[in-house]
Coordinates of C-alpha atoms in Angstrom, one line a residue:
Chain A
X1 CA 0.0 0.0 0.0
X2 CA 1.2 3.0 -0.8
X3 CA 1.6 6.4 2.0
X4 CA -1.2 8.1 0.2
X5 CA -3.1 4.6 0.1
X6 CA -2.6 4.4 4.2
X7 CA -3.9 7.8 4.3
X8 CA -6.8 7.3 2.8
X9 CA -7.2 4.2 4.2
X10 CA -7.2 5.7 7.9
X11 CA -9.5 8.6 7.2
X12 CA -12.0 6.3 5.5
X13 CA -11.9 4.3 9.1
X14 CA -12.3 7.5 11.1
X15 CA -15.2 8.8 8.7
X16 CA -16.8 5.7 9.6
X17 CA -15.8 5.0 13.2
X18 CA -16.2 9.0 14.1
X19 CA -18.8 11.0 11.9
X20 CA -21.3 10.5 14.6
X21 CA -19.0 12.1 17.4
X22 CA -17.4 14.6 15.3
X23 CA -21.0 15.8 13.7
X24 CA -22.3 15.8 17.1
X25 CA -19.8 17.8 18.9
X26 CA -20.2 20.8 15.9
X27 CA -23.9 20.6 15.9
X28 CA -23.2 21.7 19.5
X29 CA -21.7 25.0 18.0
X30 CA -23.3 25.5 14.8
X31 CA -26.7 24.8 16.1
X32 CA -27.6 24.1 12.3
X33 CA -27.3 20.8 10.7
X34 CA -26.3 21.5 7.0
X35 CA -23.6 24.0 8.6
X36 CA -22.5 21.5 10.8
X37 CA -22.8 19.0 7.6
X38 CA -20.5 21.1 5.9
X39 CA -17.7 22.3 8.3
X40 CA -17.5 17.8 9.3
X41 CA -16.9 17.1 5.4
X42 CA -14.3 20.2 5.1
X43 CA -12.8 18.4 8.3
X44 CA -12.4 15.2 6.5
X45 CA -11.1 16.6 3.4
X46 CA -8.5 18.3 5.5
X47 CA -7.2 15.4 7.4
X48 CA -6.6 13.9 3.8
X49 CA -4.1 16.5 3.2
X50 CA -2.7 16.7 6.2
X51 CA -2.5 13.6 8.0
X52 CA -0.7 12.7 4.6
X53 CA 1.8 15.2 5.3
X54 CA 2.0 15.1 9.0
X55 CA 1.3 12.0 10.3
X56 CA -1.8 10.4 11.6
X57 CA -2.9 12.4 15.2
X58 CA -3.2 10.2 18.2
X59 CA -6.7 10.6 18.3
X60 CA -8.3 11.0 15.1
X61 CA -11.5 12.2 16.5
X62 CA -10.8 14.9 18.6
X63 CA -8.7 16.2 15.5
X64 CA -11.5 16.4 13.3
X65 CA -13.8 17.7 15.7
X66 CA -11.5 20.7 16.6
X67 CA -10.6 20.9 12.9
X68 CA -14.7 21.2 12.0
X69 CA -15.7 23.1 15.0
X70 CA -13.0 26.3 14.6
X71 CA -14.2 25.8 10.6
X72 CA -17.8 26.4 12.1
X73 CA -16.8 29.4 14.2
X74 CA -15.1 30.9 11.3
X75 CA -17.9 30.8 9.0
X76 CA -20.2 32.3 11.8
X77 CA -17.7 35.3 12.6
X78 CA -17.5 36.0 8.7
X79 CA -21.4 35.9 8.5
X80 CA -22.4 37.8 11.4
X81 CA -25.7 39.0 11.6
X82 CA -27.1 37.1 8.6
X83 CA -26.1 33.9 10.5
X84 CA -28.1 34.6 13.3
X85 CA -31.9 35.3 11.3
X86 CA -31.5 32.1 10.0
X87 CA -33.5 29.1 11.7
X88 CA -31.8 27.5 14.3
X89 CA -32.0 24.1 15.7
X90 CA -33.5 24.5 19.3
X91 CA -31.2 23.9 21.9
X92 CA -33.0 23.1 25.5
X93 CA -30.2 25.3 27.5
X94 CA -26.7 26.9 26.3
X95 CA -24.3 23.7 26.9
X96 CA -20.7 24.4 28.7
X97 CA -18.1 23.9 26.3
X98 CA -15.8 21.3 28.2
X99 CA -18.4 18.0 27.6
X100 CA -16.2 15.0 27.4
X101 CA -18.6 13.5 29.5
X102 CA -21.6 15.0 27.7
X103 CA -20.4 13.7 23.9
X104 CA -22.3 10.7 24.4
X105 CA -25.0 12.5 24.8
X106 CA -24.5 14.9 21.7
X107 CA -24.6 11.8 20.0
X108 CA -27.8 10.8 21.2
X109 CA -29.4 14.0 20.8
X110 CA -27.9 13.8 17.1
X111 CA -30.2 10.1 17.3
X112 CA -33.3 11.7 18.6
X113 CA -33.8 14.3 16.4
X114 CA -33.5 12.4 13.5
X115 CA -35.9 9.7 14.5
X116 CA -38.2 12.6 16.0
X117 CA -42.3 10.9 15.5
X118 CA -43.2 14.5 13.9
X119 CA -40.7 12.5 10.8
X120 CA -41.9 10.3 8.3
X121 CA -40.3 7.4 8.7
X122 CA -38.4 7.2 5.5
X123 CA -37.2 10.7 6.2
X124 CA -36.2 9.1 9.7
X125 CA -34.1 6.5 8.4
X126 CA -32.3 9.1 5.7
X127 CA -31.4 11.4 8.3
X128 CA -30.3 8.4 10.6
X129 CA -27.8 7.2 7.5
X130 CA -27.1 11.0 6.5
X131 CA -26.2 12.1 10.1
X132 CA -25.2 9.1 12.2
X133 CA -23.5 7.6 10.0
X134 CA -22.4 10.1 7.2
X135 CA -23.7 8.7 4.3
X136 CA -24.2 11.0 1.0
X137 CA -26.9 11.5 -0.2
X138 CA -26.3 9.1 -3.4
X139 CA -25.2 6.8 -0.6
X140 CA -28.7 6.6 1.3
X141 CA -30.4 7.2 -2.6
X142 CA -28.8 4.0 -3.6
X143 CA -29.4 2.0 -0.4
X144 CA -33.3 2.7 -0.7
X145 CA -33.1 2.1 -4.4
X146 CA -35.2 5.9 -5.3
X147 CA -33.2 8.1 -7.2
X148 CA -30.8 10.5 -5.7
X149 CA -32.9 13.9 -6.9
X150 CA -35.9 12.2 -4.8
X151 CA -33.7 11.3 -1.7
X152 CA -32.2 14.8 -1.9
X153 CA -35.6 16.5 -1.8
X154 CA -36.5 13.6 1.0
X155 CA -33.6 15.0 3.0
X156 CA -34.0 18.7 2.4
X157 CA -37.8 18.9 3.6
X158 CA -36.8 16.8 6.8
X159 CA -34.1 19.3 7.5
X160 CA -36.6 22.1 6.6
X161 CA -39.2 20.6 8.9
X162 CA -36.7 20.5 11.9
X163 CA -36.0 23.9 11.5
X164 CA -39.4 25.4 10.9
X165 CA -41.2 23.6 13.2
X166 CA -38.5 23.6 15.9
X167 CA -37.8 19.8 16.4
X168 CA -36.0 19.9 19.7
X169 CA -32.0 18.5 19.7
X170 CA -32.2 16.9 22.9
X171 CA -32.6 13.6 24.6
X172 CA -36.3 13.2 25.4
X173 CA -37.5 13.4 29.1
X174 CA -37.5 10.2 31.4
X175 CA -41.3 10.0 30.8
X176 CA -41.2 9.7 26.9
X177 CA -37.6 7.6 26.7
X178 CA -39.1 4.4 26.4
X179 CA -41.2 5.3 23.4
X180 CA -38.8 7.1 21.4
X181 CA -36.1 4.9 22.1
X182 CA -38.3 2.1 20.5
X183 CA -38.4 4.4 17.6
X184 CA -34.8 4.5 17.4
X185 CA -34.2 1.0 17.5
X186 CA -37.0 0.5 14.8
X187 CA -35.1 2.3 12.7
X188 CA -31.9 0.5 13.3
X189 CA -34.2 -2.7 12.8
X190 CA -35.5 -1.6 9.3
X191 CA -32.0 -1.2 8.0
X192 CA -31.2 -4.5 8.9
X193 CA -34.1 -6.1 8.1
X194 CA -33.5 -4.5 4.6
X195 CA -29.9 -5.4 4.3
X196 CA -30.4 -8.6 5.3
X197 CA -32.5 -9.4 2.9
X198 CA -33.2 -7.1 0.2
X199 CA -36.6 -6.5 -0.8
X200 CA -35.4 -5.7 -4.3
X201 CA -32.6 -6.0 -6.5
X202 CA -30.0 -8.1 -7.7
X203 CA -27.9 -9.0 -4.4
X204 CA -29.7 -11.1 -1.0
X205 CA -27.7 -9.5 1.1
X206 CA -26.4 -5.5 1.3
X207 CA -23.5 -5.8 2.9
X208 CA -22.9 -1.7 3.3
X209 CA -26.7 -1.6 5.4
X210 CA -25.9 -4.7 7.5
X211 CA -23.0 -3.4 8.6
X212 CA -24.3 0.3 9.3
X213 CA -27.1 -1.2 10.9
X214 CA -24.6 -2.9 13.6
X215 CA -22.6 -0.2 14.0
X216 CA -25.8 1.8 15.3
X217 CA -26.9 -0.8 17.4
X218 CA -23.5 -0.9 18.6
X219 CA -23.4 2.8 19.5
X220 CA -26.6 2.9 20.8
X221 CA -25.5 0.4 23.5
X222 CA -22.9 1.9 24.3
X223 CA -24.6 5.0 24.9
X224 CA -27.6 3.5 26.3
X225 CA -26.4 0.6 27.9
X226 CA -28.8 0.1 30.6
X227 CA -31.9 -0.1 28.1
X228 CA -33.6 -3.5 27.2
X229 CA -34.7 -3.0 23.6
X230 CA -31.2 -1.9 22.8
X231 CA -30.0 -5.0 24.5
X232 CA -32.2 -7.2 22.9
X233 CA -31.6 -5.0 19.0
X234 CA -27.6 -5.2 19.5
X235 CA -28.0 -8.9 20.4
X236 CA -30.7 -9.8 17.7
X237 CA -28.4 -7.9 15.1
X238 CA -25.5 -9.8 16.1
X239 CA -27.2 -13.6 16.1
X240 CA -28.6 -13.1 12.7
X241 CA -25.5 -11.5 10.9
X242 CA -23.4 -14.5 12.4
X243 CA -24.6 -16.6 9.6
X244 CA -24.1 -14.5 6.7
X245 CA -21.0 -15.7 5.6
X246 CA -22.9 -19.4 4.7
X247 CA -25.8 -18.0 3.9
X248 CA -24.7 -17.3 0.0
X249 CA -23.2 -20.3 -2.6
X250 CA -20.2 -19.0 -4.6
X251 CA -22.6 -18.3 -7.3
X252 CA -24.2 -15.4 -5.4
X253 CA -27.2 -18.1 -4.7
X254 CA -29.5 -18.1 -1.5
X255 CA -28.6 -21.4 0.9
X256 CA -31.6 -22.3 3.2
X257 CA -30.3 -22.3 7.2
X258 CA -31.2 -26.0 7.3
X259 CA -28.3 -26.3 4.4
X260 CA -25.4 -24.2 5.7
X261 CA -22.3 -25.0 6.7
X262 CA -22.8 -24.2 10.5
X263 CA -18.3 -23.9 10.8
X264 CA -18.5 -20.9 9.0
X265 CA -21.3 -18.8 10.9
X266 CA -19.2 -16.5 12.9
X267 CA -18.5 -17.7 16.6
X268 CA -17.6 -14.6 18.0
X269 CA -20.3 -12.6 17.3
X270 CA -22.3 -16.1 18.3
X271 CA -20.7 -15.4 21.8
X272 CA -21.3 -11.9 22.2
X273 CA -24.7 -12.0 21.3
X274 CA -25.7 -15.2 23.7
X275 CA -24.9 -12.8 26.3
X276 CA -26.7 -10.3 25.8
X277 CA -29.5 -11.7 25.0
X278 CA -29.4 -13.2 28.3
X279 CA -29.4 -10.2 29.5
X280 CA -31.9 -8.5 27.3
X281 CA -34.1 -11.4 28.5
X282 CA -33.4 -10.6 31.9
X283 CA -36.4 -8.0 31.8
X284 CA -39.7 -8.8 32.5
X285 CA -41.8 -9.2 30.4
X286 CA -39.3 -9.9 27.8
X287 CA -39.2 -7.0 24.8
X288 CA -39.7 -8.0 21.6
X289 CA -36.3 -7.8 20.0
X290 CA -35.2 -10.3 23.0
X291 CA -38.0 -12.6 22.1
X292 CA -36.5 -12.6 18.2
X293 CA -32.8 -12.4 19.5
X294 CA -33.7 -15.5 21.5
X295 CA -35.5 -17.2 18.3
X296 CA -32.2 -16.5 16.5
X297 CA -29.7 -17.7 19.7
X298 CA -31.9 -21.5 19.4
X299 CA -30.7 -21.4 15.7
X300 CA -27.0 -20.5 16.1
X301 CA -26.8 -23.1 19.2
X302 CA -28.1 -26.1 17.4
X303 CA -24.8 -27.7 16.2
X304 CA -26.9 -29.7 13.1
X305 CA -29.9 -28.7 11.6
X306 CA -31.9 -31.6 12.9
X307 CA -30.5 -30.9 16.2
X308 CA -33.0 -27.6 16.5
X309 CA -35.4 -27.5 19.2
X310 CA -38.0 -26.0 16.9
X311 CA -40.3 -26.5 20.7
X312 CA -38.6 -23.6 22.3
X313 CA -38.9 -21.6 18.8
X314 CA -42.2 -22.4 19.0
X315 CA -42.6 -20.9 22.7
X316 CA -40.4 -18.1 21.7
X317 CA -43.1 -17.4 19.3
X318 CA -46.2 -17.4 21.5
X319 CA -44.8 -15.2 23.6
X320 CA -43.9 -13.0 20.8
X321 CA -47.2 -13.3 19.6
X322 CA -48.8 -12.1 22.4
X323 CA -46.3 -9.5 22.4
X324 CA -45.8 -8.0 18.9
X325 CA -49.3 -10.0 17.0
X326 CA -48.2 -9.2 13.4
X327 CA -49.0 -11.3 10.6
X328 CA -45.8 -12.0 9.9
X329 CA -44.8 -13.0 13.2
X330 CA -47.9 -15.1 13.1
X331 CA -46.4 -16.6 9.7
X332 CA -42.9 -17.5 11.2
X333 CA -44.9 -19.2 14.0
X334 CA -46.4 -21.3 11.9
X335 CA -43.4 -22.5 10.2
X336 CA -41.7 -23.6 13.5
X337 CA -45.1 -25.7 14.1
X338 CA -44.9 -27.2 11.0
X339 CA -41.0 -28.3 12.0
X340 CA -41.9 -28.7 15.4
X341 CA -45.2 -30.8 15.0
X342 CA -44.2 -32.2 11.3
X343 CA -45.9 -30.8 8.2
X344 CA -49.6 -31.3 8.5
X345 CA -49.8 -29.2 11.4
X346 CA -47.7 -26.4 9.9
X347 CA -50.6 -26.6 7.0
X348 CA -53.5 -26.2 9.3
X349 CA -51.3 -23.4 11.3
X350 CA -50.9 -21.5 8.2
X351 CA -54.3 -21.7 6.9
X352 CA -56.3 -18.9 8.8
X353 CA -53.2 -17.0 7.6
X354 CA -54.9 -17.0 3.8
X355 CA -57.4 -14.2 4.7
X356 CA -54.8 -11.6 6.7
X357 CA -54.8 -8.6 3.9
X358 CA -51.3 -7.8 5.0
X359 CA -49.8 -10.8 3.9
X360 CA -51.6 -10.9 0.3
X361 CA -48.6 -10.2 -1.5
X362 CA -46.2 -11.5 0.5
X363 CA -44.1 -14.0 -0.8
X364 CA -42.9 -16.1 2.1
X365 CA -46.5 -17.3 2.7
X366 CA -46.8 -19.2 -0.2
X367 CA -43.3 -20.7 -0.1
X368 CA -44.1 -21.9 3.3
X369 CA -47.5 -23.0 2.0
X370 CA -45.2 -24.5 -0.8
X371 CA -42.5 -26.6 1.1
X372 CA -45.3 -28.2 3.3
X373 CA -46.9 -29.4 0.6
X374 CA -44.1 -30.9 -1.0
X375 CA -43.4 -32.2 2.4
X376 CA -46.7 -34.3 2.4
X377 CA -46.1 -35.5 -1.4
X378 CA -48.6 -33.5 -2.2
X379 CA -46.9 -32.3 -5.6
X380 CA -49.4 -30.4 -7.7
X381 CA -50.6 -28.2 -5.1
X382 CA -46.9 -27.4 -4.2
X383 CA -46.0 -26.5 -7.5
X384 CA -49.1 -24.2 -8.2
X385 CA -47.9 -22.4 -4.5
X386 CA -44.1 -22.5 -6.0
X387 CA -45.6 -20.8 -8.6
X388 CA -47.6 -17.7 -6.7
X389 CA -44.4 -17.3 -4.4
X390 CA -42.8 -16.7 -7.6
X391 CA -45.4 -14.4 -8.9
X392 CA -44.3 -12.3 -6.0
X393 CA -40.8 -12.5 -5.4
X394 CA -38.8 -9.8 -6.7
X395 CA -35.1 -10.5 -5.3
X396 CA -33.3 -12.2 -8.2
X397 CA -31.8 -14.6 -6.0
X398 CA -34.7 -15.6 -3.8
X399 CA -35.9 -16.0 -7.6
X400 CA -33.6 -18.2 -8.8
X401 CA -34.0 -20.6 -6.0
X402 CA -37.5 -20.7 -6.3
X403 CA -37.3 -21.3 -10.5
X404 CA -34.7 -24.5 -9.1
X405 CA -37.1 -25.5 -6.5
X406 CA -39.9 -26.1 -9.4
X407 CA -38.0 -27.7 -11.7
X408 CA -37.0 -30.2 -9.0
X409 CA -40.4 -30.9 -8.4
X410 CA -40.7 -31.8 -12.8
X411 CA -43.8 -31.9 -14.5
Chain B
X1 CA -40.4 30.9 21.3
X2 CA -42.8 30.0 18.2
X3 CA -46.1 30.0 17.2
X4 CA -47.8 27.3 16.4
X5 CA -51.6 26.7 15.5
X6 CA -53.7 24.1 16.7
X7 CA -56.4 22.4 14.1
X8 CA -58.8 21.2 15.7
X9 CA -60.4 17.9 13.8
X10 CA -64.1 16.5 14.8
X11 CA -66.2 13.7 14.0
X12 CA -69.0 16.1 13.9
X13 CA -71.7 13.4 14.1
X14 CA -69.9 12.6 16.9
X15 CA -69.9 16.6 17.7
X16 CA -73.2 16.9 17.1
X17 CA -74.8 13.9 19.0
X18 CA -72.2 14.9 22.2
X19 CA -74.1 18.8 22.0
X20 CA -77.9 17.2 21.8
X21 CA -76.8 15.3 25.4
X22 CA -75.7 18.1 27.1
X23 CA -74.2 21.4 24.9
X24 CA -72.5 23.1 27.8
X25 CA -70.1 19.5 28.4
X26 CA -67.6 20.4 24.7
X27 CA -67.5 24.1 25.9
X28 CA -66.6 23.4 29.3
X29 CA -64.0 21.2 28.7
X30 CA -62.5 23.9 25.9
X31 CA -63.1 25.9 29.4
X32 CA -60.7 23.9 31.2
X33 CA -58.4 23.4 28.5
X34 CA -58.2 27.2 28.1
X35 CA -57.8 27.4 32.1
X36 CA -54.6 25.1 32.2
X37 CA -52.5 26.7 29.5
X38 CA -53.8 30.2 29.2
X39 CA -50.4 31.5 29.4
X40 CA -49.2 29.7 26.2
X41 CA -52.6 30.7 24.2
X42 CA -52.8 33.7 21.9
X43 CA -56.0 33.1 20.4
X44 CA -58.8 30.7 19.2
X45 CA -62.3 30.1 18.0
X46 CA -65.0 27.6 17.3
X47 CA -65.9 27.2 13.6
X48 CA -69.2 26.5 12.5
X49 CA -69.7 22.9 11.1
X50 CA -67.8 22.1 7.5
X51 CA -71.4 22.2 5.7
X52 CA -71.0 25.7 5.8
X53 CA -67.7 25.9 4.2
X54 CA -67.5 27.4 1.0
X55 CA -63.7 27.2 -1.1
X56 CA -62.3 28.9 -3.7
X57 CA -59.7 28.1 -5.7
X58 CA -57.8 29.6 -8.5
X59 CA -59.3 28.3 -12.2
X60 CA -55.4 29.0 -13.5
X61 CA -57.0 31.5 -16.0
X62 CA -57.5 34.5 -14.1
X63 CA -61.0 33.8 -12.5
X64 CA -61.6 31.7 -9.2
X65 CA -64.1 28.5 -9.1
X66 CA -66.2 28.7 -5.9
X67 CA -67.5 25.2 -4.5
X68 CA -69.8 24.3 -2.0
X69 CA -67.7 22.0 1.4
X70 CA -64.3 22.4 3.1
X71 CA -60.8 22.3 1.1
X72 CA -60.0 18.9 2.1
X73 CA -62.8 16.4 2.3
X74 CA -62.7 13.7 5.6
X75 CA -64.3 11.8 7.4
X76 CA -63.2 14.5 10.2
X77 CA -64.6 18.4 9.8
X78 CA -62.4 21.8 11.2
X79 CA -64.0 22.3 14.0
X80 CA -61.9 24.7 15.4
X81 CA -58.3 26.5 16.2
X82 CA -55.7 27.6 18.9
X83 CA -52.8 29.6 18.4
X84 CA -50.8 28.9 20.8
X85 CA -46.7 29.8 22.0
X86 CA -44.0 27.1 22.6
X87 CA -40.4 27.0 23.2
X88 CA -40.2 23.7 20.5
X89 CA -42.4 21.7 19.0
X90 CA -42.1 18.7 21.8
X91 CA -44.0 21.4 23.9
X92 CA -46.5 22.3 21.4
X93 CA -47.3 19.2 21.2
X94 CA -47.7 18.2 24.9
X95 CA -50.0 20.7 24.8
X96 CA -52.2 20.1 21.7
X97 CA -52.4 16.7 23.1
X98 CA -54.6 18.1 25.7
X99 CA -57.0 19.8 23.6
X100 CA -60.3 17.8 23.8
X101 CA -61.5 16.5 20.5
X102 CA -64.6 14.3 19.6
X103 CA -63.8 11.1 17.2
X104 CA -60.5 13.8 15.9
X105 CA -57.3 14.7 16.6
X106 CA -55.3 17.8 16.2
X107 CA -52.8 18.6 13.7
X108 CA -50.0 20.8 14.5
X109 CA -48.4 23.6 12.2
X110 CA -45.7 26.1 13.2
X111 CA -46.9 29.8 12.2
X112 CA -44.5 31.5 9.6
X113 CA -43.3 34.7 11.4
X114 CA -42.8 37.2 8.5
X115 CA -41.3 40.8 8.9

């Protein structure tokens, strides 16, 4: 590699490790987010050219937050007056300026704000990619699949909303925590959920909102370390990404869990996420990203496939049920039955599932519908419900696997 | 602090039905409301019911059309408006939460200050 390589290299790491702290500590003087925005992105440009020339700093971080907070009070000296008549983001109280102990909270105001319920949510999970975790704009265009002019407009009318209607930058009250820290973690969720299994598009997995997703969940432990859902979301995160590595053939191709190669899910993060999901389910009653982490931590314990105890799943699941009584949940539920109890009863479990309107054009009903089916030899009907799960698949892979799973079947 | 106004959304069956039982019960709770956060209100009013709404749009040629019902049709009517004053719109809303509605809700709008 060459110097200019390492350089690049290192300030690549720190815009990933760091953007969150650094854009958080300048919000704290700008007091406006594009500003802010800016003077963080001048930073990083900056240490390109310098750090090349002088040497990496000791502490990456605090250089580019010094670096984009005297850029900040430059531009507000030069601009004076016209500065101030522009909107501001509200700030509860004026902050003292030595805060190492209050950057964790910066950051969690940063968190907040953008996942404030006056959002939409898309507009919530833009912001969260834009600000937490300083994606571009064609970055977060390109991870939601819309085009960049339409996630550019997305990300200028949240912005405008924060300022015109005064969106607070602040950690909510005691009294409102526990809902808007489930929002948070729902957002974190949703780019998982989508990364892990694209909705749309040529590739299962999207590696870049996978790993985003984690790195949230990771910082929101760390900053909220005493919270359940955020527990039970770092630990959930953590279980399911284990696998990904045997979760794709060479060819790009989807493998079912039953068929992967269980040495080559990821131990470590196995470990880690055993814990705390032991911890998450320390609460009572158990939150709902516990329940799922817990679902997940059966999986990654069974050393064979057969081995599952699809009977706990299947508890995991009433619980969750009661907890959380989506249609989808409802679905999974009935796929653990079907494994637990054998095939007929995952049929009958799935049948008053036909008439939920939600799950109308969802695929994975009818491939469940499909393998139990096949399961009971019954061939034709399996085939014409291979052939509606097609209808509505539209991830070229889960496609493909589908197309191979008919032809098995023959005519 | 901002401005923000209040919009106050009805089922007016609901409205209306709530009135026949006893008509001093909506008022008096507006009362109380009113009572509680008087120091963050700058103003208000009851509307009459959406049937006597009357909109006008521009035709795009110069001339207006003029149409019979409210702006936005739904299954909830305007029934009525606060201004009030918050620091942020966490406290606006606290607030509009406690304005008493009838099968509605409120919906929340910062005022533009112009000068």
């Amino acid at each position: 590699m060459t110097a200019g390589a390492a350089v690049a290299a290192v300030v690549a790491d720190a815009h990933r490790r760091e953007w969150a702290f650094v854009l958080a500590a300048t919000v704290r003087v700008t007091r406006d987010l594009d500003l802010a925005e800016e003077c963080v992105q001048d930073a990083y440009a900056r240490a390109l050219r310098v750090w090349g020339d002088d040497g990496v700093p000791r502490n990456p971080g605090a250089w580019l937050t010094t670096t984009a907070r005297r850029r900040a009070l430059d531009l507000l000296r030069r601009e004076g007056t016209a500065r101030r008549a522009l909107p501001l983001l509200v700030e509860e109280e004026a902050v003292p300026d030595d805060e190492e102990d209050e950057v964790g909270d910066d950051r969690l105001r940063l968190v907040f704000t953008a996942c404030h319920p006056a959002l939409a949510r898309e507009a919530q999970v833009a912001l969260t990619l834009r600000l937490l975790c300083g994606c571009s704009t064609a970055e977060v265009a390109r991870a939601f699949l819309v085009a960049e002019p339409t996630m550019a407009a997305r990300i200028t009318r949240a912005k405008k909303k924060i300022a015109a209607a005064r969106i607070p930058y602040r950690v909510p009250p005691l009294a409102e925590l526990g809902e808007r820290v489930e929002a948070v973690c729902e957002v974190v969720h949703l780019l998982f959920t989508t990364g892990h299994a694209a909705p749309a598009g040529a590739d299962l997995i999207r590696r870049d909102l996978v790993e985003r997703a984690l790195d949230l969940a990771r910082m929101l432990h760390a900053l909220l370390p005493r919270r359940p859902e955020v527990t039970g979301l770092l630990a959930l995160i953590l279980l399911t990404d284990a696998r990904r590595e045997a979760r794709l053939h060479d060819d790009g191709s989807l493998v079912l869990l039953a068929d992967q190669d269980r040495r080559r899910w990821d131990r470590a993060a196995i470990t880690e996420g055993i814990a705390l999901v032991r911890e998450a389910l320390g609460h009572r009653p158990p939150g709902r990203y516990a329940l799922m982490a817990a679902i997940a931590a059966v999986h990654d314990e069974a050393p064979t496939a057969d081995a599952t105890d699809w009977r706990e799943i299947v508890g995991l699941y009433d619980l969750l049920v009661a907890l959380w009584p989506s249609p989808v949940v409802a679905l999974n539920r009935a796929v653990a039955i079907g494994f637990a109890d054998g095939p007929a009863a995952g049929l009958d479990a799935l049948e008053p599932l036909a008439a939920e309107p939600q799950l109308a054009g969802y695929p994975y009903l009818a491939v469940a519908r499909a393998e139990f089916l096949h399961r009971l030899g019954r061939t034709d009907d399996a085939r014409l419900a291979y052939e509606e799960a097609l209808l509505l698949t539209e991830n070229a892979v889960e496609r493909d696997r589908l197309a191979r799973r008919l032809a098995q079947l023959g005519r | 602090m901002a401005q923000y106004l209040v919009l106050i959304y009805n089922d007016e069956a609901a409205l209306d039905a709530a009135r026949e039982e006893d008509p001093r019960a909506v008022t008096a709770e507006h009362g109380r409301f009113a009572a509680q956060h008087g120091a963050a209100l700058r103003g208000g009013n009851a509307l009459e019911p959406s049937s006597t709404a009357t909109s006008i749009r521009p035709d795009g040629a110069g001339g207006f059309t003029v149409t019979d019902a409210p702006f936005a049709e739904a299954k909830e009517g305007l029934g009525g408006y606060y201004v009030i004053e918050a620091a942020d719109l966490d406290e606006a809303v606290d607030i509009a939460k406690q304005v008493p509605t009838l099968g509605g809700g409120v919906e929340v709008r910062p005022v533009m200050v112009l000068d």
